[in-house]
Every structure is written in C-alpha cells, then in structure tokens.
C-alpha cells in the first residue's frame, strides 16, 4: 500500500492543504480530482517522494519513502509527469529505456530483458514504429504515451500519473485509462490526477476530490454528488445517473441560469421527471422555482443547479406545515405552474392539493390523460386534476 499520512503542504507562507490522508491500494485504480490550483500535482509529487511535506509522511509498503535509496524507490514507484520541465530531444527508444535505469548496474549496460521491456512498453502504448523519432517531433498526445511507456518499462508496483490524458483524443483517453485499469487488475496500484469527472466516474475504484484544502473520498457514487461538486468547484452541475452503467455523470451547465428571467414558472416534480421541463423553461428565460422536493432527489439537484428557488424537505420526509406554507407563497408568486408526469403518492398529493389555492388558468399539466395511471392516492389526485382542468387548467405542450 502507498499511503500519504496527515500531509500538510504549502508554498512560501501559504498553506495549500492540511492533514490530508490518501491511500493507493495495489489492484485498485485511484483518481485525484479537483479544481485548478487545488494542489493535485503537489500531492502527487509528495506521494512520489519528490517533495517533502511540511508535516506528515509517505509510506510505501510500510517503508518511509523519503528514506529509500533512489533506485529501490524507482523499482517500487513510477511517476508520469504532465510534461517535464526541461524537454531534451531524446529518441522515443532512449526515453523509454530510461525507465530501465533502476535495474541497471553502475555501467548502465542494457540487458536482453531491458530491450524486451522497452519494446513491449512501446507496443503497449501504440507507438511501435516510432522508436527512432525524437520527442520534439511528436505530438503532445504521442509524447504523453512515451512517458507512460517509460513508466511501464520501469515495472514498478505503483504508477502515479499527472493528467495522463490531457493531450489525448477521446478514444485514446479511453484506451489509456482502460490500460491503466488493466494494470490495476493485474495488481498494480494506479493513482492518476484527472480533470474529466465522467471518465473518473467510469474508471476509478476510489476517488479523492480536492475541496477547500481537504479531500472528499469514496466511490464515484459517494463523491460525485451535486453538493460535493458545488463545494469543490463553486459551480453548479447536473449530476445524473447513467441509465445503463448506473454511475454518476456530471454535466456542466452551459445554458442560462434562471436568475435573469421575468416570467416565474413553478414546477412540481420529483425523481427526475421534471428536470427536462426545468431546463426547457430555464432556457426560454423563465425564472424557475420548484418543490416541494426532497433534498438530493434528481429534480432537486437540477433545480439547485439552475439556481431555482426550491421548497425542500429532508430526504424521505413528508411535507411539513412550514414547507406547505412556503409552497403556497411560491405558487402564488408564479405566473405559470407546471405539473410534471410524476407518480402521485402521499408526498406529491400535498403538492397537488396546494394547486386548489391558486388561479387554475396558470396551471399546466403534463399528459393529464395519463393521470389515472400514475395516481397512487386513491383517485384524489385525478379528481383534483380533472376539476382544475374544468376550471381552466391546460395541458402542457410536449417539447
Ligand atoms: N513551485 C511553486 N512555488 C509557488 N507556488 C506554487 C509552486 N508550484 C505550485 N504552486 C502553486 O500551488 C498551487 C497548487 O498547484 P498544483 O500544481 O499542485 O495544483 P493542481 O491542483 O495540480 O492544479 P491544475 O489543475 O491547474 O494542474 C497553485 O496555486 C500553484 O500556483
């Protein structure tokens, strides 16, 4: 196991992070995420033994990394930088051969094993035929694969990589991350700094998300939540569960937030049924509100991400008197109220009952003809909706 224990670091008088603990397990693919300048590269360099922390220590297989002789350390741990500070124009072959240095004696004589290791590493990253090319003649993505090949040739137990995909096209990103995942499956401990939350969600066994000088850790489903992402990046994003893979996928908001609009649209939803409507109304310039929604519900996340006013309750809690009072206030302010095609159980029944207190003409119901099918309130919701329609409520137009 590679462990960073109670790490404290800062440059000059500043403190970048304090008391960080991180574990890289053999057989696992671990990923560090976080905003620009959070300290990801710094942490990686500390774990690789290149920077000494102000406090805390790094242990590799129970030995303190800073006490290990360089060659021994290099047999245990390989580091793949983003781009080395000074780039000498070595050939691809010679660069990858540098990975064999920890196995070579004083005279640096290359053995058959070194030769085979380099050849195999170059093939693995898809650069066979490039052996004689020099680094400066390569594209950024090809160069990145050379550094990865050098780390593979090093045959270390742990591979630490700083943004190994940042120059790669989407398909090479997936290829390289799949390769790292395979290496983890073969028993290596892989730690990579990534920026792409969705690829991290797919590939990582464990995530560390830098957030306000600390790290949030766990599996993708635990770390990549609306709240954690907002806390770390100070930006709202939609987090949706991938329908097939069942992992979180993060969509940055590249649409208008709802703050500027004049028309107030309130949306009653839940369970993701209202997210599309919220996005549509928001894009059309409405100032939206939503609720009552349970916190962390996917519609709640969307509403929050869009900057909507949300009447909210704790997860799985019924609507309290206070929330109901707030709901009525928000409904009265709204110019338009949209009822999404949600199943109506006891919680949402109160949302529907509240509609009896507002002007029916401003109510729009999605697929009212299917109301009965999703009514789990013993017919009460259908009765209310039908009477609202009689009094002037309308069908919400399909997108
Ligand atoms: N040698 C240095 N001297 C002073 N400040 C530094 C030094 N190296 C990094 N920093 C600062 O420390 C902070 C963290 O840098 P680091 O490179 O670890 O961040 P990062 O999370 O990897 O960022 P990015 O996502 O932009 O690559 C940044 O504000 C950076 O400017």
XYZ file of C-alpha atoms and ligand atoms in Angstrom:
430
model
C 0.000 0.000 0.000
C 1.147 3.564 -0.754
C -0.034 5.909 1.978
C 0.084 9.652 2.474
C -0.443 10.267 6.178
C -1.574 13.609 7.639
C 0.084 15.564 4.864
C 0.488 19.310 5.221
C 1.963 21.411 2.420
C 2.188 24.970 1.207
C 4.454 27.150 -0.877
C 6.093 30.139 0.901
C 3.771 31.441 3.601
C 0.649 29.880 2.174
C -0.898 26.581 3.208
C -2.275 24.553 0.343
C -3.637 21.636 2.329
C -3.568 20.311 5.852
C -3.994 16.857 7.315
C -4.651 15.010 4.057
C -4.732 11.227 4.165
C -4.659 9.196 0.996
C -4.247 5.513 0.219
C -3.315 3.849 -3.041
C -4.074 0.165 -2.877
C -2.457 -2.446 -5.098
C -5.048 -3.752 -7.549
C -7.039 -0.512 -7.491
C -7.353 2.470 -9.780
C -7.417 5.586 -7.620
C -8.096 9.046 -9.025
C -7.461 12.542 -7.682
C -9.862 15.247 -8.875
C -10.261 18.898 -8.071
C -10.237 22.425 -9.408
C -7.220 24.111 -10.963
C -4.624 25.105 -8.409
C -6.097 22.926 -5.648
C -2.829 21.057 -5.089
C -3.267 17.825 -7.044
C 0.167 17.893 -8.711
C 1.756 18.915 -5.438
C 0.150 15.978 -3.645
C 1.262 13.602 -6.395
C 4.851 14.854 -6.145
C 4.776 14.358 -2.381
C 3.467 10.807 -2.802
C 6.177 10.130 -5.368
C 8.775 11.306 -2.844
C 9.886 14.351 -4.869
C 8.570 16.941 -2.427
C 8.840 16.661 1.345
C 5.647 17.580 3.183
C 5.771 20.192 5.934
C 4.153 17.663 8.196
C 3.125 14.043 7.808
C 4.802 11.309 5.840
C 4.512 8.924 2.913
C 4.868 5.189 3.323
C 5.262 2.672 0.553
C 4.765 -0.935 1.608
C 5.298 0.230 5.218
C 8.627 1.927 4.487
C 9.075 5.673 4.668
C 9.546 6.800 1.078
C 11.994 9.582 1.878
C 14.426 7.090 3.428
C 14.566 4.735 0.445
C 17.583 4.775 -1.905
C 16.615 6.250 -5.314
C 16.929 3.031 -7.319
C 14.965 0.984 -4.809
C 12.243 3.627 -4.789
C 12.148 3.663 -8.588
C 11.594 -0.085 -8.637
C 8.604 0.426 -6.380
C 7.095 3.578 -7.844
C 6.963 5.210 -11.281
C 5.908 8.803 -11.813
C 4.489 10.126 -15.069
C 4.617 13.926 -15.111
C 2.351 16.170 -17.166
C 5.318 17.410 -19.139
C 8.865 17.504 -17.790
C 10.173 20.992 -17.046
C 13.118 20.610 -19.401
C 12.499 18.639 -22.512
C 15.660 17.129 -24.091
C 15.195 15.799 -27.566
C 15.888 12.123 -26.877
C 14.562 9.396 -29.123
C 11.445 7.502 -28.101
C 13.525 4.368 -27.568
C 16.084 6.107 -25.329
C 13.367 7.841 -23.314
C 11.570 4.597 -22.603
C 14.886 2.872 -21.863
C 15.353 5.410 -19.027
C 12.616 3.505 -17.250
C 15.047 0.584 -17.008
C 17.611 2.634 -15.070
C 16.629 1.178 -11.651
C 17.570 -2.287 -12.934
C 20.897 -1.380 -14.478
C 24.261 -1.557 -12.774
C 26.899 1.102 -12.426
C 27.911 0.940 -16.093
C 24.302 1.144 -17.275
C 24.672 -1.863 -19.565
C 21.417 -2.826 -21.234
C 20.358 -6.435 -20.957
C 18.063 -8.510 -23.144
C 15.355 -8.041 -20.504
C 15.740 -4.260 -20.717
C 15.470 -4.446 -24.501
C 12.353 -6.617 -24.362
C 10.757 -4.476 -21.657
C 11.213 -1.304 -23.689
C 9.913 -2.923 -26.864
C 6.826 -4.245 -25.102
C 6.102 -0.924 -23.368
C 6.313 0.983 -26.660
C 3.965 -1.502 -28.302
C 1.526 -1.332 -25.390
C 1.028 2.422 -25.787
C 0.583 2.062 -29.549
C 3.881 3.624 -30.617
C 5.566 0.704 -32.391
C 7.425 2.169 -35.369
C 8.131 5.439 -33.531
C 11.292 4.182 -31.779
C 13.706 6.440 -33.665
C 11.533 9.536 -33.616
C 12.626 12.236 -31.203
C 10.428 13.708 -28.503
C 10.204 17.165 -30.024
C 8.979 15.728 -33.304
C 5.993 14.100 -31.606
C 2.545 15.491 -30.938
C 1.576 16.212 -27.322
C -0.511 13.052 -27.141
C 2.236 10.865 -28.595
C 4.752 12.320 -26.140
C 2.391 11.604 -23.285
C 2.219 7.979 -24.359
C 6.030 7.830 -24.432
C 6.149 8.885 -20.766
C 3.584 6.257 -19.954
C 5.680 3.664 -21.796
C 8.707 4.729 -19.743
C 6.691 4.117 -16.564
C 5.566 0.707 -17.859
C 9.169 -0.236 -18.646
C 10.014 0.663 -15.054
C 7.863 -2.271 -13.862
C 7.091 -0.557 -10.563
C 4.352 -1.686 -8.182
C 2.768 1.771 -8.136
C 2.310 4.151 -11.061
C 1.464 7.783 -10.339
C 0.294 9.827 -13.304
C -0.367 13.556 -13.586
C -3.195 14.175 -16.046
C -2.191 11.267 -18.307
C -4.994 12.024 -20.748
C -4.829 15.791 -21.154
C -3.381 15.742 -24.682
C -5.238 12.663 -25.857
C -8.243 12.483 -28.134
C -11.347 10.968 -26.577
C -10.658 7.485 -27.868
C -7.029 7.460 -26.772
C -8.176 8.750 -23.374
C -10.398 5.710 -23.083
C -7.642 3.401 -24.382
C -5.064 4.691 -21.921
C -7.466 4.641 -18.978
C -8.505 1.095 -19.929
C -4.845 0.147 -19.993
C -4.366 1.634 -16.522
C -7.450 -0.217 -15.313
C -5.978 -3.472 -16.697
C -2.692 -2.770 -14.930
C -4.621 -2.279 -11.707
C -6.460 -5.551 -12.324
C -3.048 -7.220 -12.656
C -2.164 -5.983 -9.164
C -0.521 -2.590 -9.652
C -1.544 0.403 -7.577
C -2.549 3.155 -10.002
C -3.022 6.776 -8.962
C -3.922 9.377 -11.591
C -4.832 13.037 -11.472
C -7.711 13.563 -13.889
C -9.913 16.506 -14.800
C -12.653 14.591 -16.545
C -15.190 13.727 -13.855
C -17.118 11.387 -16.135
C -14.134 9.292 -17.142
C -13.092 9.217 -13.491
C -16.581 8.055 -12.573
C -16.324 5.218 -15.069
C -12.779 4.036 -14.428
C -11.887 4.802 -10.815
C -12.335 2.385 -7.942
C -11.799 5.200 -5.498
C -11.838 8.979 -5.862
C -10.230 11.796 -3.905
C -11.842 15.139 -4.674
C -9.953 18.235 -3.520
C -12.356 20.565 -1.817
C -11.418 23.660 0.153
C -7.991 22.362 1.223
C -9.340 18.961 2.188
C -10.269 15.821 0.253
C -13.606 14.059 -0.079
C -13.106 10.378 -0.717
C -15.115 7.303 -1.654
C -16.548 5.544 -4.689
C -17.865 7.648 -7.582
C -21.458 7.486 -6.340
C -20.428 8.874 -2.966
C -18.059 11.587 -4.178
C -19.664 12.892 -7.361
C -22.774 14.443 -5.877
C -24.220 17.845 -6.627
C -23.227 19.130 -3.176
C -19.631 17.858 -3.294
C -19.062 19.199 -6.792
C -20.530 22.566 -5.854
C -18.375 22.704 -2.718
C -15.200 21.812 -4.626
C -15.633 23.788 -7.857
C -18.045 26.508 -6.658
C -20.127 25.793 -9.746
C -23.450 24.025 -10.050
C -23.586 20.993 -12.319
C -26.201 18.443 -13.160
C -25.433 15.004 -11.793
C -27.412 12.278 -13.464
C -27.190 8.546 -13.032
C -26.108 6.864 -16.253
C -29.147 4.825 -17.318
C -27.124 1.780 -18.377
C -23.959 1.919 -16.319
C -25.550 3.187 -13.111
C -22.685 5.577 -12.390
C -22.921 9.333 -11.895
C -22.331 11.523 -14.922
C -21.707 15.219 -14.485
C -22.943 17.829 -16.918
C -21.657 21.346 -16.522
C -24.386 23.889 -17.094
C -23.861 25.503 -20.439
C -27.272 27.083 -20.510
C -28.754 30.194 -18.970
C -29.352 30.002 -15.270
C -32.795 31.068 -14.233
C -31.869 34.215 -12.324
C -32.467 36.767 -15.073
C -35.962 35.877 -16.306
C -39.117 37.808 -15.602
C -41.760 35.107 -16.003
C -41.928 32.992 -12.886
C -42.526 29.310 -13.542
C -43.026 26.857 -10.699
C -42.541 23.169 -11.396
C -43.945 20.281 -9.399
C -41.928 17.135 -9.966
C -39.652 14.573 -8.400
C -37.480 11.628 -9.334
C -36.082 13.337 -12.429
C -39.446 13.691 -14.194
C -39.277 17.483 -14.043
C -35.618 18.022 -14.968
C -36.246 18.323 -18.717
C -39.080 20.779 -18.103
C -36.925 22.873 -15.794
C -34.142 23.005 -18.382
C -36.587 23.906 -21.143
C -38.313 26.647 -19.148
C -34.980 27.968 -17.949
C -33.587 28.080 -21.466
C -36.647 30.022 -22.547
C -35.674 32.636 -19.986
C -38.048 31.829 -17.130
C -37.174 32.388 -13.516
C -37.974 28.999 -12.113
C -38.929 27.619 -8.750
C -39.610 24.037 -7.761
C -40.973 21.918 -4.959
C -41.768 20.658 -2.588
C -38.836 18.360 -3.369
C -36.796 16.085 -1.160
C -33.172 17.101 -0.907
C -30.839 15.083 -3.177
C -33.707 13.972 -5.417
C -32.508 14.351 -9.006
C -35.061 17.090 -9.731
C -33.854 18.866 -6.596
C -30.311 18.731 -7.982
C -31.419 20.115 -11.320
C -33.392 22.904 -9.648
C -30.403 23.817 -7.478
C -28.064 23.662 -10.456
C -30.324 26.064 -12.320
C -30.315 28.482 -9.419
C -34.053 27.977 -8.818
C -35.880 28.822 -5.622
C -36.548 25.398 -4.137
C -39.031 24.483 -1.443
C -37.332 21.478 0.066
C -37.633 18.754 2.649
C -35.096 16.299 4.047
C -34.840 13.035 2.060
C -37.854 10.735 2.634
C -39.551 13.267 4.924
C -43.190 14.228 4.439
C -44.087 17.828 3.659
C -44.083 19.823 6.885
C -46.547 22.606 7.637
C -43.790 25.149 7.160
C -42.872 23.776 3.710
C -46.520 23.696 2.707
C -46.889 27.337 3.737
C -43.786 28.234 1.692
C -45.107 26.251 -1.256
C -48.325 28.279 -1.224
C -46.315 31.514 -1.155
C -44.186 30.441 -4.137
C -47.218 29.159 -6.062
C -48.995 32.481 -5.596
C -45.987 34.394 -6.938
C -45.727 32.116 -10.020
C -47.047 33.245 -13.425
C -47.215 29.639 -14.581
C -47.228 26.309 -12.749
C -46.218 23.080 -14.469
C -47.085 19.652 -13.084
C -44.574 17.052 -14.350
C -45.737 13.473 -15.036
C -44.732 12.181 -11.615
C -46.374 9.341 -9.755
C -48.615 10.863 -7.090
C -48.178 9.217 -3.722
C -48.844 10.800 -0.324
C -45.967 13.346 -0.626
C -46.853 14.713 -4.021
C -50.565 14.638 -3.202
C -49.969 17.635 -0.959
C -48.235 19.408 -3.851
C -51.334 18.734 -5.967
C -53.739 19.794 -3.206
C -51.917 23.104 -2.927
C -52.945 23.809 -6.534
C -56.519 24.239 -5.313
C -55.350 27.503 -3.730
C -54.202 29.135 -6.979
C -55.742 30.513 -10.162
C -56.404 27.367 -12.350
C -55.634 29.220 -15.602
C -51.954 29.428 -14.767
C -51.674 25.642 -14.219
C -50.231 23.414 -16.982
C -50.329 19.638 -16.605
C -48.052 17.274 -18.497
C -50.017 14.356 -20.056
C -53.192 14.857 -17.980
C -54.792 11.924 -19.845
C -52.306 9.591 -18.097
C -53.050 10.988 -14.661
C -55.031 7.984 -13.510
C -52.195 5.566 -14.303
C -49.769 7.337 -12.040
C -52.209 8.181 -9.285
C -51.370 6.284 -6.094
C -53.533 8.495 -3.884
C -56.727 6.514 -4.229
C -58.048 8.718 -7.026
C -57.811 12.000 -5.121
C -55.072 13.452 -7.364
C -57.001 12.545 -10.543
C -60.145 14.156 -9.113
C -58.265 17.369 -8.293
C -56.553 17.499 -11.697
C -59.849 16.914 -13.534
C -61.573 19.667 -11.575
C -58.643 22.017 -12.245
C -58.940 21.291 -15.970
C -62.670 22.059 -15.820
C -61.806 25.348 -14.169
C -59.300 26.336 -16.874
C -56.037 24.432 -16.255
C -54.340 23.431 -19.525
C -52.310 20.623 -20.984
C -48.579 21.397 -21.013
C -47.389 21.271 -24.626
C -44.985 18.433 -25.458
C -41.408 19.517 -26.216
N 6.957 25.952 -7.012
C 5.908 26.647 -6.627
N 6.033 27.812 -5.965
C 4.965 28.526 -5.557
N 3.696 28.167 -5.761
C 3.495 27.008 -6.425
C 4.568 26.193 -6.891
N 4.060 25.112 -7.509
C 2.721 25.242 -7.439
N 2.383 26.383 -6.797
C 1.006 26.844 -6.523
O 0.369 25.922 -5.679
C -0.991 25.746 -6.073
C -1.268 24.270 -6.368
O -0.550 23.884 -7.504
P -0.719 22.437 -8.136
O 0.076 22.424 -9.398
O -0.421 21.416 -7.109
O -2.276 22.463 -8.429
P -3.177 21.484 -9.316
O -4.346 21.119 -8.481
O -2.351 20.376 -9.859
O -3.638 22.465 -10.465
P -4.013 22.233 -12.026
O -5.351 21.563 -12.052
O -4.123 23.641 -12.520
O -2.923 21.449 -12.669
C -1.203 26.653 -7.274
O -1.801 27.845 -6.829
C 0.186 26.909 -7.791
O 0.282 28.177 -8.382
